[in-house]
């Protein structure tokens, strides 16, 4: 059974938005059924038909994903993360986290591994994509003339399974220098295509906007420049860890009929708001395709 009518999708979208925005609050079946305007009995069936997951499983994965991001990229205490994930005791949270990710919270924080991490949350992402595909249209793309932006760059090379460790180093480096995201924009430059590039040859740059003098250091951070010029811009809301659908839309759907030509600089993104600082549905990423 598949739900295709837009009224039902709209009702389920409100439910998914509530779960993501209140992962540490009330996500009871009664509350979610009320948001969807179904009886609890019919809500169970409708939710499963729309997402392919039971309600409790979906809520659990949303909470675990937020916990994983906080463990990897924030310095929140594990006890605090456990309470926010709905557990009264850190031990209970640790057991649940190990079942989900295969490692204890403390071990995961020290060395997050992208492959099991993404595998654990693949059912959650599939459920969202199955029921709520990204609504990109040509009207979502704008053309902007962008100024040149001086940046500090930390490059990740090699298999993307080790990318979380590079992100951890990048966050620590900029934090030590007071380059806060609210004052210094965050960018990612994509030099290679994960679909066609051998894992060992992947390259992307993690960047923070700054006009400070950057001296090369032990972390490999160097000064760089995102050149100014015309760009096609697509705003992506939610799921900022998977920009492939948006990138494919720009290259495959928008560009051929646009009459535009590409400039010799890679696709890049500005991270406007970050998950887990905001609910995943509220994460905002602007994707830039440089044009002549």
Short mmCIF file of C-alpha atoms in Angstrom, two decimals:
data_model
loop_
_atom_site.label_atom_id
_atom_site.label_comp_id
_atom_site.label_asym_id
_atom_site.label_seq_id
_atom_site.Cartn_x
_atom_site.Cartn_y
_atom_site.Cartn_z
CA UNK A 1 0.00 0.00 0.00
CA UNK A 2 1.43 3.38 -1.02
CA UNK A 3 0.04 6.77 -0.12
CA UNK A 4 0.05 9.06 -3.15
CA UNK A 5 -2.49 11.78 -2.41
CA UNK A 6 -0.94 15.11 -1.48
CA UNK A 7 -3.28 15.72 1.50
CA UNK A 8 -1.97 12.56 3.12
CA UNK A 9 1.62 13.48 2.33
CA UNK A 10 1.06 16.92 3.83
CA UNK A 11 -0.31 15.36 7.01
CA UNK A 12 2.63 12.98 7.26
CA UNK A 13 5.08 15.79 6.54
CA UNK A 14 3.71 17.61 9.59
CA UNK A 15 4.32 14.46 11.63
CA UNK A 16 7.91 14.06 10.40
CA UNK A 17 8.57 17.75 11.03
CA UNK A 18 7.24 17.38 14.58
CA UNK A 19 9.44 14.34 15.27
CA UNK A 20 12.55 16.09 14.00
CA UNK A 21 11.74 19.33 15.80
CA UNK A 22 10.78 17.64 19.08
CA UNK A 23 13.06 14.61 19.16
CA UNK A 24 13.78 15.28 22.83
CA UNK A 25 10.11 15.91 23.64
CA UNK A 26 6.68 14.37 23.18
CA UNK A 27 6.65 11.94 20.25
CA UNK A 28 3.97 9.63 21.62
CA UNK A 29 1.67 7.86 19.18
CA UNK A 30 -1.28 9.81 20.59
CA UNK A 31 0.42 13.14 19.93
CA UNK A 32 1.62 12.18 16.45
CA UNK A 33 -1.77 10.74 15.50
CA UNK A 34 -3.40 14.02 16.56
CA UNK A 35 -1.00 16.00 14.37
CA UNK A 36 -1.86 13.75 11.41
CA UNK A 37 -5.58 13.89 12.21
CA UNK A 38 -5.86 10.10 12.40
CA UNK A 39 -6.99 7.77 15.16
CA UNK A 40 -3.98 6.05 16.82
CA UNK A 41 -5.06 2.73 15.26
CA UNK A 42 -5.17 4.07 11.69
CA UNK A 43 -2.12 6.27 12.24
CA UNK A 44 0.10 3.22 12.78
CA UNK A 45 -0.98 1.76 9.45
CA UNK A 46 -0.79 5.06 7.58
CA UNK A 47 2.66 5.93 8.93
CA UNK A 48 4.03 2.53 7.97
CA UNK A 49 2.49 2.73 4.50
CA UNK A 50 3.99 6.19 3.93
CA UNK A 51 7.48 5.72 5.38
CA UNK A 52 8.02 1.96 5.39
CA UNK A 53 8.98 2.08 9.09
CA UNK A 54 7.06 1.59 12.34
CA UNK A 55 6.52 4.81 14.28
CA UNK A 56 8.68 3.78 17.24
CA UNK A 57 11.56 2.77 14.95
CA UNK A 58 11.45 6.07 13.10
CA UNK A 59 11.47 8.11 16.33
CA UNK A 60 14.33 5.98 17.71
CA UNK A 61 16.45 6.54 14.59
CA UNK A 62 15.84 10.30 14.63
CA UNK A 63 16.99 10.45 18.26
CA UNK A 64 20.04 8.24 17.64
CA UNK A 65 21.10 10.23 14.57
CA UNK A 66 20.97 13.49 16.50
CA UNK A 67 22.92 11.85 19.32
CA UNK A 68 25.55 10.58 16.86
CA UNK A 69 26.08 14.05 15.39
CA UNK A 70 26.38 15.62 18.83
CA UNK A 71 28.90 12.99 19.88
CA UNK A 72 30.98 13.43 16.74
CA UNK A 73 30.84 17.19 16.23
CA UNK A 74 29.92 18.77 19.56
CA UNK A 75 31.36 18.66 23.07
CA UNK A 76 28.08 18.01 24.93
CA UNK A 77 28.38 15.61 27.85
CA UNK A 78 27.24 12.05 27.11
CA UNK A 79 24.85 12.21 30.07
CA UNK A 80 23.13 15.26 28.56
CA UNK A 81 22.92 13.58 25.15
CA UNK A 82 21.41 10.47 26.77
CA UNK A 83 18.68 12.48 28.53
CA UNK A 84 17.83 14.38 25.34
CA UNK A 85 17.54 11.06 23.50
CA UNK A 86 14.87 9.97 25.98
CA UNK A 87 16.94 7.82 28.33
CA UNK A 88 16.86 8.20 32.09
CA UNK A 89 20.31 6.68 32.56
CA UNK A 90 23.52 6.86 30.51
CA UNK A 91 23.94 3.07 30.72
CA UNK A 92 20.61 2.47 28.98
CA UNK A 93 21.54 4.99 26.30
CA UNK A 94 24.96 3.37 25.84
CA UNK A 95 23.36 -0.05 25.28
CA UNK A 96 20.88 1.36 22.76
CA UNK A 97 23.61 3.32 20.98
CA UNK A 98 25.83 0.24 20.74
CA UNK A 99 22.95 -1.78 19.24
CA UNK A 100 22.41 0.96 16.66
CA UNK A 101 26.00 1.93 15.79
CA UNK A 102 28.00 -1.08 16.98
CA UNK A 103 30.15 0.99 19.37
CA UNK A 104 29.84 2.70 22.70
CA UNK A 105 29.14 6.46 22.70
CA UNK A 106 32.63 7.24 24.04
CA UNK A 107 34.36 5.04 21.45
CA UNK A 108 32.27 6.55 18.67
CA UNK A 109 33.16 10.08 19.82
CA UNK A 110 36.88 9.29 19.69
CA UNK A 111 36.78 7.78 16.20
CA UNK A 112 33.49 8.13 14.29
CA UNK A 113 33.40 5.89 11.24
CA UNK A 114 31.22 7.16 8.40
CA UNK A 115 30.38 3.79 6.82
CA UNK A 116 28.58 2.06 9.76
CA UNK A 117 27.21 5.47 10.75
CA UNK A 118 25.47 5.94 7.40
CA UNK A 119 24.44 2.29 7.24
CA UNK A 120 22.71 2.61 10.62
CA UNK A 121 20.61 5.55 9.47
CA UNK A 122 20.00 4.44 5.88
CA UNK A 123 16.47 3.18 6.77
CA UNK A 124 15.64 6.63 8.15
CA UNK A 125 16.86 8.41 5.03
CA UNK A 126 15.11 5.90 2.77
CA UNK A 127 11.85 6.42 4.67
CA UNK A 128 12.06 10.18 4.17
CA UNK A 129 13.00 9.93 0.51
CA UNK A 130 10.30 7.38 -0.18
CA UNK A 131 7.57 9.53 1.26
CA UNK A 132 8.92 13.06 0.76
CA UNK A 133 11.16 13.34 -2.34
CA UNK A 134 13.12 16.63 -2.64
CA UNK A 135 10.78 19.13 -4.39
CA UNK A 136 13.37 20.81 -6.62
CA UNK A 137 12.14 22.72 -9.68
CA UNK A 138 13.84 25.12 -12.07
CA UNK A 139 12.13 27.95 -10.19
CA UNK A 140 14.21 27.09 -7.09
CA UNK A 141 17.43 28.04 -8.90
CA UNK A 142 18.58 31.66 -8.91
CA UNK A 143 21.60 33.31 -10.55
CA UNK A 144 23.79 35.38 -8.25
CA UNK A 145 26.93 37.41 -8.83
CA UNK A 146 29.07 36.38 -5.86
CA UNK A 147 32.04 38.30 -4.41
CA UNK A 148 35.39 36.58 -3.93
CA UNK A 149 35.69 35.06 -0.44
CA UNK A 150 39.05 34.52 1.29
CA UNK A 151 39.00 31.28 3.28
CA UNK A 152 41.10 29.00 5.44
CA UNK A 153 41.09 25.48 3.97
CA UNK A 154 41.50 22.02 5.47
CA UNK A 155 41.54 19.39 2.71
CA UNK A 156 40.19 15.87 3.10
CA UNK A 157 41.79 13.32 0.79
CA UNK A 158 40.90 9.66 0.51
CA UNK A 159 38.03 7.44 1.50
CA UNK A 160 34.97 9.34 2.70
CA UNK A 161 34.55 6.84 5.55
CA UNK A 162 37.20 8.86 7.39
CA UNK A 163 35.59 12.24 6.65
CA UNK A 164 34.05 12.61 10.15
CA UNK A 165 37.53 12.60 11.69
CA UNK A 166 38.60 15.40 9.32
CA UNK A 167 35.48 17.37 10.22
CA UNK A 168 36.32 16.94 13.92
CA UNK A 169 39.80 18.36 13.31
CA UNK A 170 38.40 21.24 11.28
CA UNK A 171 35.88 22.16 14.00
CA UNK A 172 38.59 22.02 16.68
CA UNK A 173 40.96 24.14 14.56
CA UNK A 174 38.45 26.94 13.93
CA UNK A 175 37.15 26.82 17.50
CA UNK A 176 40.68 27.30 18.85
CA UNK A 177 40.97 30.43 16.72
CA UNK A 178 37.57 31.88 17.58
CA UNK A 179 36.17 31.51 14.05
CA UNK A 180 32.55 31.00 15.09
CA UNK A 181 30.05 29.92 12.41
CA UNK A 182 27.73 32.84 13.14
CA UNK A 183 30.51 35.29 12.23
CA UNK A 184 32.55 33.28 9.72
CA UNK A 185 30.70 31.40 6.99
CA UNK A 186 31.36 27.71 6.46
CA UNK A 187 31.90 26.23 2.98
CA UNK A 188 32.59 22.84 1.42
CA UNK A 189 34.26 22.61 -2.01
CA UNK A 190 33.63 19.33 -3.85
CA UNK A 191 36.58 18.49 -6.10
CA UNK A 192 35.51 14.93 -6.97
CA UNK A 193 32.28 13.04 -7.66
CA UNK A 194 31.77 10.17 -5.16
CA UNK A 195 29.83 8.21 -7.78
CA UNK A 196 32.71 8.04 -10.27
CA UNK A 197 35.88 8.58 -8.22
CA UNK A 198 37.81 5.70 -6.59
CA UNK A 199 37.58 6.05 -2.79
CA UNK A 200 41.31 6.66 -2.36
CA UNK A 201 41.14 9.63 -4.77
CA UNK A 202 38.31 11.58 -3.16
CA UNK A 203 39.03 15.21 -2.35
CA UNK A 204 36.96 17.95 -0.73
CA UNK A 205 37.89 21.15 1.07
CA UNK A 206 36.41 22.26 4.39
CA UNK A 207 36.56 26.06 4.49
CA UNK A 208 35.88 28.91 6.88
CA UNK A 209 35.61 32.48 5.60
CA UNK A 210 38.30 34.71 7.09
CA UNK A 211 40.62 37.43 5.92
CA UNK A 212 43.13 36.70 8.70
CA UNK A 213 46.65 35.76 7.73
CA UNK A 214 46.81 31.95 7.69
CA UNK A 215 50.15 30.29 8.31
CA UNK A 216 50.41 26.61 7.31
CA UNK A 217 50.38 24.45 10.44
CA UNK A 218 50.47 20.82 11.59
CA UNK A 219 46.78 20.40 10.66
CA UNK A 220 47.53 21.27 7.04
CA UNK A 221 45.32 24.37 7.01
CA UNK A 222 46.20 26.84 4.25
CA UNK A 223 44.86 30.13 2.95
CA UNK A 224 42.68 30.03 -0.14
CA UNK A 225 40.07 31.91 -2.14
CA UNK A 226 36.61 31.09 -3.44
CA UNK A 227 36.66 33.25 -6.59
CA UNK A 228 33.89 35.70 -7.30
CA UNK A 229 31.58 35.47 -10.29
CA UNK A 230 28.20 34.26 -11.44
CA UNK A 231 26.74 31.15 -9.81
CA UNK A 232 23.55 29.13 -10.05
CA UNK A 233 22.28 28.82 -6.48
CA UNK A 234 20.00 26.11 -5.11
CA UNK A 235 18.91 26.23 -1.46
CA UNK A 236 18.62 22.81 0.18
CA UNK A 237 16.59 22.54 3.37
CA UNK A 238 17.13 19.44 5.48
CA UNK A 239 19.44 16.42 5.05
CA UNK A 240 22.58 18.49 4.66
CA UNK A 241 24.75 15.35 4.81
CA UNK A 242 23.39 14.17 1.44
CA UNK A 243 23.61 16.85 -1.24
CA UNK A 244 23.82 14.41 -4.14
CA UNK A 245 20.14 14.76 -5.18
CA UNK A 246 20.51 18.55 -5.30
CA UNK A 247 23.80 18.37 -7.20
CA UNK A 248 22.32 15.92 -9.72
CA UNK A 249 19.34 18.21 -10.19
CA UNK A 250 21.62 21.15 -11.03
CA UNK A 251 23.82 19.20 -13.45
CA UNK A 252 21.27 16.86 -15.02
CA UNK A 253 17.98 18.76 -14.94
CA UNK A 254 18.68 22.48 -14.67
CA UNK A 255 21.92 23.08 -16.60
CA UNK A 256 21.10 21.47 -20.01
CA UNK A 257 18.07 23.74 -20.55
CA UNK A 258 19.49 26.86 -18.89
CA UNK A 259 21.64 28.13 -21.76
CA UNK A 260 24.49 28.60 -19.27
CA UNK A 261 28.10 27.42 -19.44
CA UNK A 262 30.16 26.20 -16.49
CA UNK A 263 33.11 28.11 -15.08
CA UNK A 264 36.34 26.31 -14.16
CA UNK A 265 35.73 26.07 -10.42
CA UNK A 266 34.12 23.19 -8.51
CA UNK A 267 30.63 22.90 -7.15
CA UNK A 268 30.61 24.20 -3.58
CA UNK A 269 28.22 24.70 -0.70
CA UNK A 270 27.71 27.16 2.12
CA UNK A 271 26.47 25.64 5.36
CA UNK A 272 24.00 28.27 6.56
CA UNK A 273 22.53 26.45 9.58
CA UNK A 274 23.80 23.22 11.05
CA UNK A 275 22.27 19.98 12.30
CA UNK A 276 22.32 19.14 15.25
CA UNK A 277 22.26 22.80 16.35
CA UNK A 278 18.89 22.98 14.61
CA UNK A 279 16.47 20.16 13.79
CA UNK A 280 17.55 18.30 10.66
CA UNK A 281 14.50 19.57 8.79
CA UNK A 282 15.69 23.15 9.46
CA UNK A 283 19.30 22.70 8.32
CA UNK A 284 19.99 25.06 5.40
CA UNK A 285 22.66 24.61 2.75
CA UNK A 286 23.17 26.78 -0.33
CA UNK A 287 24.68 24.91 -3.28
CA UNK A 288 26.68 26.99 -5.80
CA UNK A 289 27.37 25.95 -9.40
CA UNK A 290 29.90 28.45 -10.90
CA UNK A 291 28.91 29.86 -14.29
CA UNK A 292 30.73 31.88 -16.95
#
